[in-house]
Coordinates of N, CA and C in Angstrom, one line a residue:
M63 N -1.7 28.0 -12.5 CA -2.8 27.1 -12.3 C -2.9 26.8 -10.8
T64 N -4.1 27.0 -10.2 CA -4.3 26.7 -8.8 C -4.6 25.2 -8.6
P65 N -3.9 24.6 -7.7 CA -4.2 23.2 -7.4 C -5.6 23.0 -6.8
D66 N -6.3 21.9 -7.2 CA -7.6 21.6 -6.7 C -7.4 21.1 -5.3
T67 N -8.1 21.6 -4.3 CA -8.0 21.2 -2.9 C -9.3 20.5 -2.5
T68 N -10.1 20.1 -3.5 CA -11.3 19.3 -3.1 C -10.9 18.0 -2.5
P69 N -11.5 17.7 -1.3 CA -11.1 16.4 -0.6 C -11.5 15.2 -1.5
A70 N -10.7 14.2 -1.4 CA -10.9 12.9 -2.1 C -12.2 12.3 -1.5
T71 N -12.9 11.5 -2.3 CA -14.1 10.8 -1.7 C -13.8 9.3 -1.7
T72 N -12.8 8.9 -2.3 CA -12.4 7.5 -2.2 C -10.9 7.4 -2.1
F73 N -10.4 6.3 -1.6 CA -9.0 6.2 -1.2 C -8.4 4.9 -1.7
D74 N -7.1 4.9 -2.0 CA -6.4 3.7 -2.2 C -5.4 3.5 -1.1
V75 N -5.5 2.4 -0.4 CA -4.6 2.0 0.7 C -3.5 1.3 0.0
V76 N -2.2 1.7 0.1 CA -1.1 1.2 -0.7 C -0.1 0.6 0.2
T77 N 0.3 -0.6 0.0 CA 1.4 -1.3 0.6 C 2.4 -1.8 -0.4
A78 N 3.6 -1.6 -0.2 CA 4.7 -2.2 -1.1 C 5.4 -3.3 -0.3
A79 N 5.3 -4.5 -0.8 CA 6.0 -5.6 -0.1 C 6.5 -6.7 -1.0
W80 N 7.6 -7.2 -0.8 CA 8.2 -8.2 -1.6 C 9.2 -9.0 -0.7
G81 N 9.5 -10.2 -1.1 CA 10.4 -11.0 -0.3 C 9.7 -11.7 0.8
A82 N 10.1 -13.0 1.1 CA 9.4 -13.8 2.1 C 9.4 -13.2 3.4
E83 N 10.5 -12.6 3.9 CA 10.5 -12.1 5.3 C 9.5 -11.0 5.5
F84 N 9.5 -10.0 4.6 CA 8.5 -8.9 4.8 C 7.1 -9.3 4.5
I85 N 6.9 -10.2 3.5 CA 5.5 -10.6 3.3 C 4.9 -11.4 4.4
E86 N 5.7 -12.2 5.0 CA 5.3 -13.0 6.2 C 4.9 -12.1 7.4
L87 N 5.8 -11.1 7.7 CA 5.5 -10.2 8.8 C 4.3 -9.4 8.4
Y88 N 4.2 -8.9 7.2 CA 3.0 -8.1 6.8 C 1.7 -8.9 7.0
L89 N 1.7 -10.1 6.5 CA 0.5 -11.0 6.5 C 0.1 -11.4 7.9
E90 N 1.1 -11.7 8.7 CA 0.9 -12.3 10.1 C 0.5 -11.2 11.1
L91 N 1.1 -10.0 11.0 CA 0.9 -9.0 12.0 C 0.1 -7.8 11.5
C92 N 0.6 -7.2 10.4 CA 0.1 -5.9 9.9 C -1.4 -6.0 9.4
V93 N -1.7 -7.0 8.7 CA -3.1 -7.1 8.1 C -4.1 -7.1 9.2
A94 N -3.9 -7.9 10.2 CA -4.9 -7.9 11.3 C -5.0 -6.6 12.0
N95 N -3.9 -5.9 12.2 CA -3.8 -4.6 12.8 C -4.6 -3.6 12.0
Q96 N -4.4 -3.6 10.7 CA -5.1 -2.7 9.8 C -6.6 -2.8 9.8
L97 N -7.0 -4.0 10.2 CA -8.5 -4.3 10.2 C -9.1 -3.9 11.5
S98 N -8.4 -3.3 12.5 CA -8.9 -2.9 13.7 C -9.9 -1.7 13.5
P99 N -10.8 -1.6 14.5 CA -11.8 -0.5 14.3 C -11.2 0.9 14.1
G100 N -11.7 1.6 13.2 CA -11.2 2.9 12.9 C -10.1 3.0 11.9
N101 N -9.7 1.8 11.4 CA -8.7 1.8 10.4 C -9.4 1.4 9.1
L102 N -9.1 0.3 8.5 CA -9.7 -0.1 7.2 C -11.2 0.0 7.2
P103 N -11.9 -0.4 8.3 CA -13.3 -0.4 8.2 C -13.9 1.1 8.2
A104 N -13.0 2.1 8.4 CA -13.5 3.5 8.4 C -13.5 4.1 7.0
L105 N -12.9 3.4 6.0 CA -12.8 3.9 4.7 C -14.2 4.0 4.0
P106 N -14.4 5.0 3.2 CA -15.7 5.2 2.5 C -15.8 4.1 1.4
P107 N -17.1 3.8 1.0 CA -17.3 2.9 -0.1 C -16.6 3.4 -1.3
G108 N -16.1 2.5 -2.1 CA -15.4 2.8 -3.3 C -13.9 2.8 -3.1
S109 N -13.5 2.7 -1.9 CA -12.0 2.7 -1.6 C -11.5 1.3 -2.0
R110 N -10.2 1.2 -2.2 CA -9.6 -0.1 -2.5 C -8.3 -0.3 -1.8
Y111 N -7.9 -1.5 -1.7 CA -6.6 -1.9 -1.0 C -5.7 -2.5 -2.1
R112 N -4.5 -1.9 -2.2 CA -3.6 -2.3 -3.3 C -2.2 -2.7 -2.7
I113 N -1.7 -3.8 -3.1 CA -0.4 -4.3 -2.7 C 0.5 -4.3 -3.9
F114 N 1.6 -3.6 -3.9 CA 2.5 -3.5 -5.0 C 3.7 -4.4 -4.7
T115 N 4.1 -5.2 -5.6 CA 5.1 -6.2 -5.3 C 5.9 -6.6 -6.6
V116 N 6.8 -7.5 -6.5 CA 7.5 -8.1 -7.7 C 6.6 -9.2 -8.3
A117 N 6.9 -9.5 -9.5 CA 6.1 -10.5 -10.2 C 6.1 -11.8 -9.5
D118 N 7.2 -12.2 -9.0 CA 7.4 -13.5 -8.3 C 6.5 -13.7 -7.1
D119 N 6.1 -12.6 -6.5 CA 5.3 -12.6 -5.2 C 3.8 -12.4 -5.4
V120 N 3.3 -12.1 -6.6 CA 1.9 -11.8 -6.9 C 1.0 -13.0 -6.5
A121 N 1.3 -14.2 -7.0 CA 0.4 -15.3 -6.8 C 0.3 -15.6 -5.3
R122 N 1.4 -15.6 -4.6 CA 1.4 -15.9 -3.2 C 0.6 -14.9 -2.4
L123 N 0.7 -13.6 -2.7 CA -0.1 -12.6 -2.0 C -1.5 -12.7 -2.4
D124 N -1.8 -12.8 -3.7 CA -3.2 -12.9 -4.2 C -4.0 -14.0 -3.6
A125 N -3.4 -15.1 -3.3 CA -4.1 -16.3 -2.9 C -4.1 -16.4 -1.3
H126 N -3.4 -15.6 -0.6 CA -3.3 -15.7 0.8 C -4.7 -15.5 1.5
P127 N -5.1 -16.4 2.4 CA -6.4 -16.2 3.0 C -6.5 -15.1 4.0
R128 N -5.4 -14.6 4.5 CA -5.4 -13.4 5.4 C -6.0 -12.2 4.8
L129 N -5.9 -12.1 3.5 CA -6.5 -11.0 2.8 C -8.0 -11.0 2.6
D130 N -8.6 -12.2 2.9 CA -10.0 -12.4 2.7 C -10.8 -11.4 3.5
A131 N -10.4 -11.1 4.7 CA -11.1 -10.2 5.6 C -11.1 -8.8 5.0
I132 N -10.0 -8.4 4.3 CA -10.0 -7.1 3.6 C -10.9 -7.2 2.4
R133 N -10.9 -8.3 1.7 CA -11.7 -8.4 0.5 C -13.2 -8.3 0.9
R134 N -13.6 -8.6 2.1 CA -15.0 -8.4 2.5 C -15.3 -7.0 2.7
L135 N -14.3 -6.1 2.9 CA -14.5 -4.7 3.0 C -14.4 -3.9 1.7
M136 N -13.5 -4.3 0.9 CA -13.2 -3.5 -0.3 C -12.4 -4.4 -1.3
P137 N -12.3 -4.0 -2.6 CA -11.5 -4.7 -3.5 C -10.0 -4.7 -3.1
V138 N -9.4 -5.8 -3.4 CA -7.9 -6.0 -3.1 C -7.3 -6.3 -4.4
D139 N -6.3 -5.5 -4.8 CA -5.5 -5.7 -6.0 C -4.1 -6.0 -5.6
V140 N -3.5 -7.0 -6.2 CA -2.1 -7.3 -6.0 C -1.4 -6.9 -7.4
V141 N -0.5 -6.0 -7.4 CA 0.0 -5.4 -8.6 C 1.5 -5.7 -8.8
A142 N 1.9 -6.3 -9.9 CA 3.3 -6.5 -10.2 C 3.9 -5.2 -10.7
V143 N 5.0 -4.8 -10.2 CA 5.7 -3.6 -10.6 C 7.0 -4.0 -11.3
D144 N 7.3 -3.4 -12.4 CA 8.6 -3.7 -13.1 C 9.7 -3.0 -12.2
M145 N 10.6 -3.8 -11.7 CA 11.6 -3.3 -10.8 C 13.0 -3.2 -11.5
S146 N 13.0 -3.4 -12.8 CA 14.3 -3.5 -13.5 C 15.1 -2.2 -13.4
E147 N 14.4 -1.0 -13.5 CA 15.1 0.3 -13.3 C 15.5 0.5 -11.9
A148 N 14.7 0.1 -10.9 CA 15.0 0.3 -9.5 C 16.2 -0.6 -9.1
D149 N 16.3 -1.8 -9.7 CA 17.4 -2.7 -9.3 C 18.7 -2.5 -10.0
R150 N 18.8 -1.5 -10.8 CA 20.1 -1.3 -11.5 C 21.1 -0.7 -10.5
A151 N 20.7 0.0 -9.5 CA 21.7 0.7 -8.6 C 21.9 -0.1 -7.3
T152 N 22.1 -1.4 -7.4 CA 22.3 -2.1 -6.2 C 23.8 -2.1 -5.8
R153 N 24.1 -2.2 -4.5 CA 25.5 -2.3 -4.1 C 26.0 -3.7 -4.2
S154 N 27.2 -4.0 -4.1 CA 27.8 -5.3 -4.4 C 27.2 -6.4 -3.6
R155 N 26.8 -6.1 -2.4 CA 26.2 -7.2 -1.5 C 24.7 -7.2 -1.4
E156 N 24.0 -6.3 -2.2 CA 22.6 -6.3 -2.2 C 22.0 -7.1 -3.3
R157 N 20.8 -7.7 -3.1 CA 20.1 -8.3 -4.1 C 19.2 -7.3 -4.9
W158 N 18.8 -6.3 -4.1 CA 17.9 -5.2 -4.7 C 18.1 -4.0 -3.9
N159 N 17.7 -2.9 -4.5 CA 17.7 -1.6 -3.8 C 16.3 -1.3 -3.2
T160 N 16.2 -1.6 -1.9 CA 14.9 -1.5 -1.3 C 14.2 -0.1 -1.5
H161 N 15.0 0.9 -1.3 CA 14.3 2.3 -1.4 C 13.9 2.6 -2.8
K162 N 14.7 2.2 -3.8 CA 14.3 2.5 -5.1 C 13.1 1.6 -5.5
R163 N 13.0 0.4 -5.0 CA 11.8 -0.5 -5.3 C 10.6 0.2 -4.7
M164 N 10.7 0.6 -3.4 CA 9.5 1.3 -2.8 C 9.1 2.5 -3.6
I165 N 10.0 3.3 -4.0 CA 9.7 4.5 -4.8 C 9.0 4.1 -6.1
A166 N 9.5 3.0 -6.7 CA 8.8 2.6 -8.0 C 7.4 2.2 -7.7
C167 N 7.1 1.5 -6.6 CA 5.8 1.1 -6.2 C 4.9 2.3 -5.9
H168 N 5.4 3.2 -5.1 CA 4.6 4.4 -4.8 C 4.3 5.3 -6.0
R169 N 5.3 5.4 -6.9 CA 5.0 6.1 -8.1 C 3.9 5.5 -9.0
R170 N 4.0 4.2 -9.1 CA 2.9 3.5 -9.8 C 1.6 3.7 -9.2
A171 N 1.5 3.6 -7.8 CA 0.2 3.8 -7.1 C -0.3 5.2 -7.4
A172 N 0.6 6.2 -7.3 CA 0.1 7.6 -7.5 C -0.4 7.8 -9.0
A173 N 0.3 7.2 -9.9 CA -0.1 7.3 -11.3 C -1.5 6.6 -11.5
D174 N -1.7 5.5 -10.9 CA -2.9 4.8 -11.1 C -4.1 5.5 -10.4
A175 N -3.8 6.2 -9.3 CA -4.9 6.9 -8.6 C -5.3 8.3 -9.2
A176 N -4.3 8.9 -9.8 CA -4.5 10.3 -10.3 C -5.7 10.5 -11.2
P177 N -5.9 9.7 -12.2 CA -7.1 10.0 -13.1 C -8.4 10.0 -12.4
E178 N -8.6 9.2 -11.4 CA -9.9 9.2 -10.6 C -9.8 10.1 -9.4
R179 N -8.7 10.8 -9.2 CA -8.6 11.7 -8.1 C -8.8 11.0 -6.7
R180 N -8.3 9.8 -6.6 CA -8.4 9.0 -5.4 C -7.3 9.5 -4.4
G181 N -7.6 9.5 -3.1 CA -6.6 9.8 -2.1 C -5.8 8.6 -1.9
L182 N -4.6 8.8 -1.4 CA -3.6 7.7 -1.2 C -3.2 7.7 0.3
I183 N -3.3 6.5 0.8 CA -2.8 6.2 2.2 C -1.7 5.1 2.0
Y184 N -0.5 5.5 2.3 CA 0.6 4.6 2.1 C 0.9 3.9 3.5
L185 N 0.9 2.6 3.5 CA 1.2 1.8 4.7 C 2.4 1.0 4.5
A186 N 3.4 1.0 5.4 CA 4.6 0.1 5.2 C 4.2 -1.3 5.7
P187 N 4.9 -2.3 5.1 CA 4.5 -3.7 5.5 C 5.1 -4.2 6.8
D188 N 5.7 -3.3 7.6 CA 6.3 -3.7 8.8 C 6.1 -2.8 10.0
F189 N 4.9 -2.1 10.0 CA 4.5 -1.3 11.1 C 3.1 -1.5 11.5
V190 N 2.7 -1.2 12.7 CA 1.3 -1.3 13.1 C 0.8 0.1 13.3
L191 N -0.6 0.2 13.2 CA -1.3 1.5 13.4 C -2.0 1.5 14.7
A192 N -2.1 2.6 15.3 CA -3.0 2.8 16.5 C -4.4 2.6 16.0
E193 N -5.3 2.1 16.9 CA -6.7 2.0 16.5 C -7.2 3.4 16.3
G194 N -7.9 3.5 15.1 CA -8.5 4.8 14.8 C -7.6 5.7 13.9
T195 N -6.4 5.2 13.5 CA -5.5 6.1 12.8 C -6.1 6.5 11.5
I196 N -6.6 5.6 10.7 CA -7.2 5.9 9.4 C -8.4 6.8 9.5
A197 N -9.3 6.6 10.5 CA -10.4 7.4 10.7 C -9.9 8.8 11.0
G198 N -8.9 9.0 11.8 CA -8.3 10.3 12.1 C -7.8 11.0 10.9
L199 N -7.1 10.2 10.0 CA -6.6 10.8 8.7 C -7.8 11.3 7.9
L200 N -8.9 10.5 7.8 CA -10.0 10.9 7.0 C -10.6 12.2 7.6
R201 N -10.7 12.3 8.9 CA -11.2 13.6 9.5 C -10.4 14.8 9.1
L202 N -9.0 14.6 9.2 CA -8.1 15.7 8.9 C -8.3 16.1 7.4
H203 N -8.4 15.0 6.5 CA -8.5 15.3 5.1 C -9.8 16.0 4.8
S204 N -10.9 15.6 5.4 CA -12.2 16.3 5.2 C -12.1 17.8 5.6
R205 N -11.2 18.1 6.5 CA -11.1 19.5 6.9 C -10.1 20.3 6.0
G206 N -9.5 19.6 5.0 CA -8.6 20.3 4.1 C -7.1 19.9 4.2
A207 N -6.8 19.1 5.1 CA -5.4 18.6 5.1 C -5.0 17.8 3.9
R208 N -3.9 18.1 3.3 CA -3.5 17.4 2.0 C -2.5 16.3 2.3
A209 N -1.9 16.3 3.4 CA -0.9 15.3 3.7 C -0.8 14.9 5.2

């Protein structure tokens, strides 16, 4: 079976964040950066912004006013992910396994996007983008780049 290489027409921007330290950094620094010209505003209509987190952090994220600027551009979903499987393999001094939690969030995002053939843009909660990064990704994707 040949994979479909048709470019996506809508995108899910996905961030996995949990815990007060990362959520605060994400909300205070990264959200404003993602809103810069050529980033979130460059996404086509029908795109959505999705934050994957633990159940305890859903209400805090969903109610935070910093996300209102994104909500004016596109729908914002805050999604609780079951981390019980990811948290089984913690080391003795860890509260959770960060990498396995992130993998669980990314898998859920991919499963949610697949039926509608939505493109995925994964953003970490602790880095900033150069202005125009997302617009550049969209140009590359429209020319056939898959990753």
